[in-house]
mmCIF file of C-alpha atoms in Angstrom:
data_model
loop_
_atom_site.group_PDB
_atom_site.id
_atom_site.type_symbol
_atom_site.label_atom_id
_atom_site.label_comp_id
_atom_site.label_asym_id
_atom_site.label_seq_id
_atom_site.Cartn_x
_atom_site.Cartn_y
_atom_site.Cartn_z
ATOM 1 C CA MET A 187 14.841 -38.796 -30.914
ATOM 2 C CA ASP A 188 13.885 -35.857 -28.741
ATOM 3 C CA GLU A 189 11.183 -33.386 -29.610
ATOM 4 C CA TYR A 190 12.713 -30.003 -28.963
ATOM 5 C CA GLN A 191 10.364 -27.254 -27.827
ATOM 6 C CA THR A 192 12.044 -23.857 -27.641
ATOM 7 C CA THR A 193 11.786 -22.168 -24.276
ATOM 8 C CA GLU A 194 10.334 -19.096 -25.972
ATOM 9 C CA GLU A 195 7.253 -21.038 -26.850
ATOM 10 C CA THR A 196 6.668 -22.372 -23.386
ATOM 11 C CA SER A 197 7.933 -19.801 -20.909
ATOM 12 C CA PHE A 198 6.430 -16.709 -19.338
ATOM 13 C CA ILE A 199 8.016 -13.669 -21.001
ATOM 14 C CA VAL A 200 7.614 -10.575 -18.859
ATOM 15 C CA GLU A 201 8.207 -7.952 -21.578
ATOM 16 C CA GLU A 202 5.699 -9.533 -23.889
ATOM 17 C CA VAL A 203 3.047 -9.599 -21.193
ATOM 18 C CA SER A 204 3.895 -6.062 -20.095
ATOM 19 C CA THR A 205 3.301 -4.793 -23.634
ATOM 20 C CA ILE A 206 -0.030 -6.592 -23.818
ATOM 21 C CA ILE A 207 -1.142 -5.011 -20.545
ATOM 22 C CA LYS A 208 -0.075 -1.492 -21.539
ATOM 23 C CA GLU A 209 -1.889 -1.719 -24.847
ATOM 24 C CA SER A 210 -5.052 -3.025 -23.204
ATOM 25 C CA VAL A 211 -5.122 -0.268 -20.583
ATOM 26 C CA GLU A 212 -4.403 2.478 -23.116
ATOM 27 C CA GLY A 213 -7.061 1.106 -25.386
ATOM 28 C CA VAL A 214 -9.760 1.041 -22.722
ATOM 29 C CA ILE A 215 -9.123 4.101 -20.520
ATOM 30 C CA GLY A 216 -6.372 6.087 -22.254
ATOM 31 C CA GLY A 217 -7.504 9.718 -22.416
ATOM 32 C CA ASN A 218 -10.550 9.316 -20.146
ATOM 33 C CA ALA A 219 -11.144 10.992 -16.800
ATOM 34 C CA TYR A 220 -12.312 8.996 -13.748
ATOM 35 C CA GLN A 221 -16.060 8.429 -13.935
ATOM 36 C CA HIS A 222 -17.810 6.484 -11.220
ATOM 37 C CA SER A 223 -20.528 5.284 -13.561
ATOM 38 C CA ARG A 224 -18.112 3.813 -16.069
ATOM 39 C CA VAL A 225 -15.312 2.425 -13.960
ATOM 40 C CA ASN A 226 -17.071 -0.927 -13.544
ATOM 41 C CA GLN A 227 -17.152 -1.398 -17.298
ATOM 42 C CA TRP A 228 -13.542 -0.247 -17.635
ATOM 43 C CA THR A 229 -12.062 -2.738 -15.181
ATOM 44 C CA ASN A 230 -14.012 -5.536 -16.848
ATOM 45 C CA ASN A 231 -12.861 -4.489 -20.301
ATOM 46 C CA VAL A 232 -9.220 -4.176 -19.260
ATOM 47 C CA VAL A 233 -9.098 -7.698 -17.811
ATOM 48 C CA GLU A 234 -11.023 -9.209 -20.687
ATOM 49 C CA GLN A 235 -8.795 -7.564 -23.287
ATOM 50 C CA CYS A 236 -5.626 -8.676 -21.510
ATOM 51 C CA LEU A 237 -6.876 -12.206 -21.116
ATOM 52 C CA SER A 238 -7.886 -12.620 -24.743
ATOM 53 C CA GLN A 239 -4.526 -11.283 -25.953
ATOM 54 C CA LEU A 240 -2.709 -13.588 -23.555
ATOM 55 C CA SER A 241 -4.619 -16.678 -24.599
ATOM 56 C CA LYS A 242 -3.870 -15.796 -28.239
ATOM 57 C CA LEU A 243 -0.177 -16.342 -27.452
ATOM 58 C CA GLY A 244 -1.037 -20.038 -27.429
ATOM 59 C CA LYS A 245 1.318 -20.964 -24.606
ATOM 60 C CA PRO A 246 0.595 -23.822 -22.167
ATOM 61 C CA PHE A 247 -0.362 -21.494 -19.308
ATOM 62 C CA LYS A 248 -3.284 -20.743 -17.033
ATOM 63 C CA TYR A 249 -3.655 -16.984 -16.464
ATOM 64 C CA ILE A 250 -5.024 -14.751 -13.735
ATOM 65 C CA VAL A 251 -5.436 -11.041 -14.511
ATOM 66 C CA THR A 252 -6.383 -8.499 -11.872
ATOM 67 C CA CYS A 253 -7.050 -4.800 -12.377
ATOM 68 C CA VAL A 254 -7.427 -2.012 -9.798
ATOM 69 C CA ILE A 255 -8.612 1.474 -10.759
ATOM 70 C CA MET A 256 -8.443 4.211 -8.164
ATOM 71 C CA GLN A 257 -9.503 7.837 -8.309
ATOM 72 C CA LYS A 258 -6.729 10.317 -7.500
ATOM 73 C CA ASN A 259 -7.682 12.218 -4.403
ATOM 74 C CA GLY A 260 -4.821 11.837 -1.992
ATOM 75 C CA ALA A 261 -5.758 8.484 -0.456
ATOM 76 C CA GLY A 262 -2.988 5.989 0.201
ATOM 77 C CA LEU A 263 -3.163 2.605 -1.528
ATOM 78 C CA GLN A 264 -0.825 -0.303 -0.882
ATOM 79 C CA THR A 265 -0.996 -3.671 -2.627
ATOM 80 C CA ALA A 266 1.003 -6.861 -2.147
ATOM 81 C CA SER A 267 0.856 -10.372 -3.546
ATOM 82 C CA SER A 268 2.481 -13.632 -2.623
ATOM 83 C CA CYS A 269 2.648 -16.786 -4.753
ATOM 84 C CA PHE A 270 3.166 -20.438 -3.986
ATOM 85 C CA TRP A 271 4.157 -22.014 -7.280
ATOM 86 C CA ASP A 272 6.948 -23.405 -9.417
ATOM 87 C CA ASN A 273 9.608 -20.704 -9.750
ATOM 88 C CA SER A 274 11.180 -22.216 -12.818
ATOM 89 C CA THR A 275 8.059 -22.139 -14.997
ATOM 90 C CA ASP A 276 5.604 -19.640 -13.523
ATOM 91 C CA GLY A 277 5.786 -15.865 -13.617
ATOM 92 C CA THR A 278 4.095 -12.553 -12.970
ATOM 93 C CA CYS A 279 4.049 -9.047 -14.396
ATOM 94 C CA THR A 280 2.529 -5.888 -12.879
ATOM 95 C CA VAL A 281 1.992 -2.607 -14.715
ATOM 96 C CA ARG A 282 1.215 0.698 -12.965
ATOM 97 C CA TRP A 283 -0.438 3.278 -15.203
ATOM 98 C CA GLU A 284 -1.826 6.694 -14.400
ATOM 99 C CA ASN A 285 -3.323 9.779 -15.917
ATOM 100 C CA LYS A 286 -4.483 13.074 -14.387
ATOM 101 C CA SER A 287 -7.516 11.665 -12.596
ATOM 102 C CA MET A 288 -6.842 8.005 -11.820
ATOM 103 C CA TYR A 289 -4.377 5.192 -11.205
ATOM 104 C CA CYS A 290 -4.667 1.774 -12.829
ATOM 105 C CA ILE A 291 -2.707 -1.242 -11.608
ATOM 106 C CA VAL A 292 -2.866 -4.479 -13.602
ATOM 107 C CA SER A 293 -1.233 -7.749 -12.526
ATOM 108 C CA VAL A 294 -0.920 -10.870 -14.641
ATOM 109 C CA PHE A 295 0.021 -14.232 -13.116
ATOM 110 C CA GLY A 296 0.949 -17.076 -15.492
ATOM 111 C CA LEU A 297 1.060 -20.657 -14.231
ATOM 112 C CA ALA A 298 2.452 -23.425 -16.396
ATOM 113 C CA ILE A 299 0.209 -26.345 -17.050
ATOM 114 C CA MET B 1202 -11.252 -51.542 -9.489
ATOM 115 C CA GLU B 1203 -11.864 -47.830 -9.453
ATOM 116 C CA GLU B 1204 -10.068 -45.509 -7.118
ATOM 117 C CA TYR B 1205 -12.564 -43.088 -5.688
ATOM 118 C CA HIS B 1206 -11.146 -39.628 -5.152
ATOM 119 C CA HIS B 1207 -12.884 -37.862 -2.304
ATOM 120 C CA GLY B 1208 -13.813 -34.403 -3.614
ATOM 121 C CA SER B 1209 -13.496 -32.270 -0.485
ATOM 122 C CA GLU B 1210 -10.005 -33.395 0.493
ATOM 123 C CA GLY B 1211 -8.435 -32.488 -2.804
ATOM 124 C CA SER B 1212 -10.510 -29.600 -4.121
ATOM 125 C CA PHE B 1213 -10.517 -25.896 -3.420
ATOM 126 C CA ASN B 1214 -12.996 -24.896 -0.729
ATOM 127 C CA PRO B 1215 -13.800 -21.180 -0.996
ATOM 128 C CA GLU B 1216 -15.481 -20.913 2.433
ATOM 129 C CA GLU B 1217 -12.477 -22.416 4.149
ATOM 130 C CA ALA B 1218 -10.179 -20.016 2.311
ATOM 131 C CA ASP B 1219 -12.512 -17.138 3.229
ATOM 132 C CA ASN B 1220 -12.249 -18.000 6.934
ATOM 133 C CA ILE B 1221 -8.497 -18.405 6.792
ATOM 134 C CA VAL B 1222 -8.078 -15.007 5.150
ATOM 135 C CA LYS B 1223 -10.473 -13.213 7.517
ATOM 136 C CA GLU B 1224 -8.568 -14.521 10.516
ATOM 137 C CA CYS B 1225 -5.266 -13.370 9.041
ATOM 138 C CA ILE B 1226 -6.591 -9.870 8.365
ATOM 139 C CA ASP B 1227 -8.124 -9.554 11.843
ATOM 140 C CA ASN B 1228 -4.881 -10.664 13.446
ATOM 141 C CA ILE B 1229 -2.766 -8.160 11.575
ATOM 142 C CA ILE B 1230 -4.854 -5.003 11.217
ATOM 143 C CA GLY B 1231 -7.810 -5.803 13.469
ATOM 144 C CA GLY B 1232 -7.875 -2.838 15.795
ATOM 145 C CA VAL B 1233 -5.511 -0.340 14.173
ATOM 146 C CA ASP B 1234 -5.893 2.875 12.172
ATOM 147 C CA TYR B 1235 -4.403 3.452 8.737
ATOM 148 C CA SER B 1236 -0.724 4.325 8.987
ATOM 149 C CA GLN B 1237 1.370 5.288 5.962
ATOM 150 C CA SER B 1238 4.548 3.995 7.567
ATOM 151 C CA LEU B 1239 3.143 0.608 8.574
ATOM 152 C CA VAL B 1240 0.911 -0.268 5.645
ATOM 153 C CA ASN B 1241 3.807 -1.767 3.702
ATOM 154 C CA LYS B 1242 4.481 -4.263 6.479
ATOM 155 C CA TRP B 1243 0.775 -5.043 6.875
ATOM 156 C CA THR B 1244 0.124 -6.003 3.266
ATOM 157 C CA ALA B 1245 3.254 -8.160 3.212
ATOM 158 C CA SER B 1246 2.274 -9.897 6.458
ATOM 159 C CA ILE B 1247 -1.292 -10.493 5.352
ATOM 160 C CA VAL B 1248 -0.283 -12.197 2.104
ATOM 161 C CA GLU B 1249 2.460 -14.251 3.724
ATOM 162 C CA LEU B 1250 0.332 -15.421 6.622
ATOM 163 C CA SER B 1251 -2.623 -16.282 4.383
ATOM 164 C CA LEU B 1252 -0.368 -18.181 2.002
ATOM 165 C CA THR B 1253 1.244 -20.181 4.809
ATOM 166 C CA GLN B 1254 -2.145 -21.144 6.225
ATOM 167 C CA LEU B 1255 -3.467 -22.162 2.811
ATOM 168 C CA VAL B 1256 -0.430 -24.285 1.999
ATOM 169 C CA LYS B 1257 -0.759 -26.017 5.380
ATOM 170 C CA GLN B 1258 -4.004 -27.563 4.132
ATOM 171 C CA GLY B 1259 -1.790 -29.845 2.052
ATOM 172 C CA LYS B 1260 -3.934 -29.747 -1.100
ATOM 173 C CA PRO B 1261 -2.360 -30.200 -4.554
ATOM 174 C CA TYR B 1262 -2.635 -26.526 -5.511
ATOM 175 C CA LYS B 1263 -0.509 -23.550 -6.468
ATOM 176 C CA TYR B 1264 -1.736 -20.362 -4.770
ATOM 177 C CA ILE B 1265 -1.684 -16.651 -5.514
ATOM 178 C CA VAL B 1266 -2.718 -14.285 -2.739
ATOM 179 C CA SER B 1267 -3.066 -10.593 -3.423
ATOM 180 C CA CYS B 1268 -3.968 -7.844 -0.946
ATOM 181 C CA ALA B 1269 -4.861 -4.159 -1.339
ATOM 182 C CA VAL B 1270 -5.168 -1.782 1.620
ATOM 183 C CA MET B 1271 -6.663 1.639 1.008
ATOM 184 C CA GLN B 1272 -7.139 4.606 3.277
ATOM 185 C CA LYS B 1273 -10.750 5.786 3.636
ATOM 186 C CA SER B 1274 -10.808 9.238 2.148
ATOM 187 C CA GLY B 1275 -13.726 9.270 -0.240
ATOM 188 C CA ALA B 1276 -11.798 8.102 -3.283
ATOM 189 C CA GLY B 1277 -13.409 5.530 -5.536
ATOM 190 C CA LEU B 1278 -11.693 2.166 -5.895
ATOM 191 C CA HIS B 1279 -12.655 -0.550 -8.317
ATOM 192 C CA THR B 1280 -11.089 -3.960 -8.859
ATOM 193 C CA ALA B 1281 -11.743 -6.773 -11.341
ATOM 194 C CA ASN B 1282 -10.247 -10.242 -11.919
ATOM 195 C CA SER B 1283 -10.422 -12.534 -14.884
ATOM 196 C CA CYS B 1284 -9.044 -16.060 -15.013
ATOM 197 C CA TYR B 1285 -8.171 -18.409 -17.842
ATOM 198 C CA TRP B 1286 -8.027 -21.855 -16.240
ATOM 199 C CA ASP B 1287 -9.767 -25.155 -15.660
ATOM 200 C CA THR B 1288 -13.084 -24.217 -14.069
ATOM 201 C CA ALA B 1289 -13.635 -27.766 -12.816
ATOM 202 C CA VAL B 1290 -10.707 -27.778 -10.401
ATOM 203 C CA ASP B 1291 -9.454 -24.210 -10.006
ATOM 204 C CA GLY B 1292 -11.085 -21.557 -7.871
ATOM 205 C CA SER B 1293 -10.844 -18.177 -6.238
ATOM 206 C CA CYS B 1294 -12.165 -16.290 -3.256
ATOM 207 C CA THR B 1295 -12.186 -12.571 -2.460
ATOM 208 C CA VAL B 1296 -12.565 -11.077 1.010
ATOM 209 C CA ARG B 1297 -13.574 -7.429 1.552
ATOM 210 C CA TRP B 1298 -12.828 -6.095 5.022
ATOM 211 C CA GLU B 1299 -13.005 -2.631 6.511
ATOM 212 C CA ASN B 1300 -12.651 -0.684 9.703
ATOM 213 C CA ARG B 1301 -13.019 3.000 10.543
ATOM 214 C CA THR B 1302 -9.987 4.199 8.600
ATOM 215 C CA MET B 1303 -9.252 1.705 5.864
ATOM 216 C CA TYR B 1304 -10.470 -0.913 3.408
ATOM 217 C CA CYS B 1305 -8.696 -4.207 2.808
ATOM 218 C CA VAL B 1306 -9.399 -6.459 -0.178
ATOM 219 C CA VAL B 1307 -7.707 -9.859 -0.346
ATOM 220 C CA SER B 1308 -8.028 -12.261 -3.294
ATOM 221 C CA VAL B 1309 -6.938 -15.893 -3.262
ATOM 222 C CA PHE B 1310 -6.526 -17.835 -6.508
ATOM 223 C CA ALA B 1311 -5.983 -21.604 -6.360
ATOM 224 C CA VAL B 1312 -4.746 -23.419 -9.462
ATOM 225 C CA ALA B 1313 -4.691 -27.214 -9.450
ATOM 226 C CA ILE B 1314 -1.447 -29.015 -10.080
ATOM 227 C CA ALA B 1315 -2.021 -31.626 -12.803
#
């Protein structure tokens, strides 16, 4: 007799992760202006929040969360990422957020165990 | 009889990854100035080249390579990473590079295949 595990419980769901990221970013820096003295703490808090929410999902995944915060002053920023993994089980989600004084880019990579 | 698994052949070596990435960056944006029209191609080439070189090592790992290139204009940039994995076998390495007109930050994450 087969043990049936629904794919929802074991796959990387982009919308779910996207919501987690948006909530974490809003919670940490929503409504704040760029401050050099606090940005260190903010990036740490954003990744920690995301990671704890992700691990609470209880799925068999390893996670990598990266966060970039950049002050808005006209500079150009370009980011790219490339992954060597199993396309059928692994996934990624990137959220770009901004307010009047800064940009925040968060990427989550989920790799199935 | 025990099978002894030689650690360095099968584990993630951050210095090696560091060297691989530095070479890739130097090859692609070594002597050039920041260019809005070319930066797209540069970031894509850096991640692809780094990934190819890492995979060539033949280790039992999945890799994620991410690269950010930023123009030097006085703006503040801050990045952070957090990883939920097996600290015994997985690893990461981040390379910060700069020239006169731009910064380049490349992160490599290596996750062991069970």
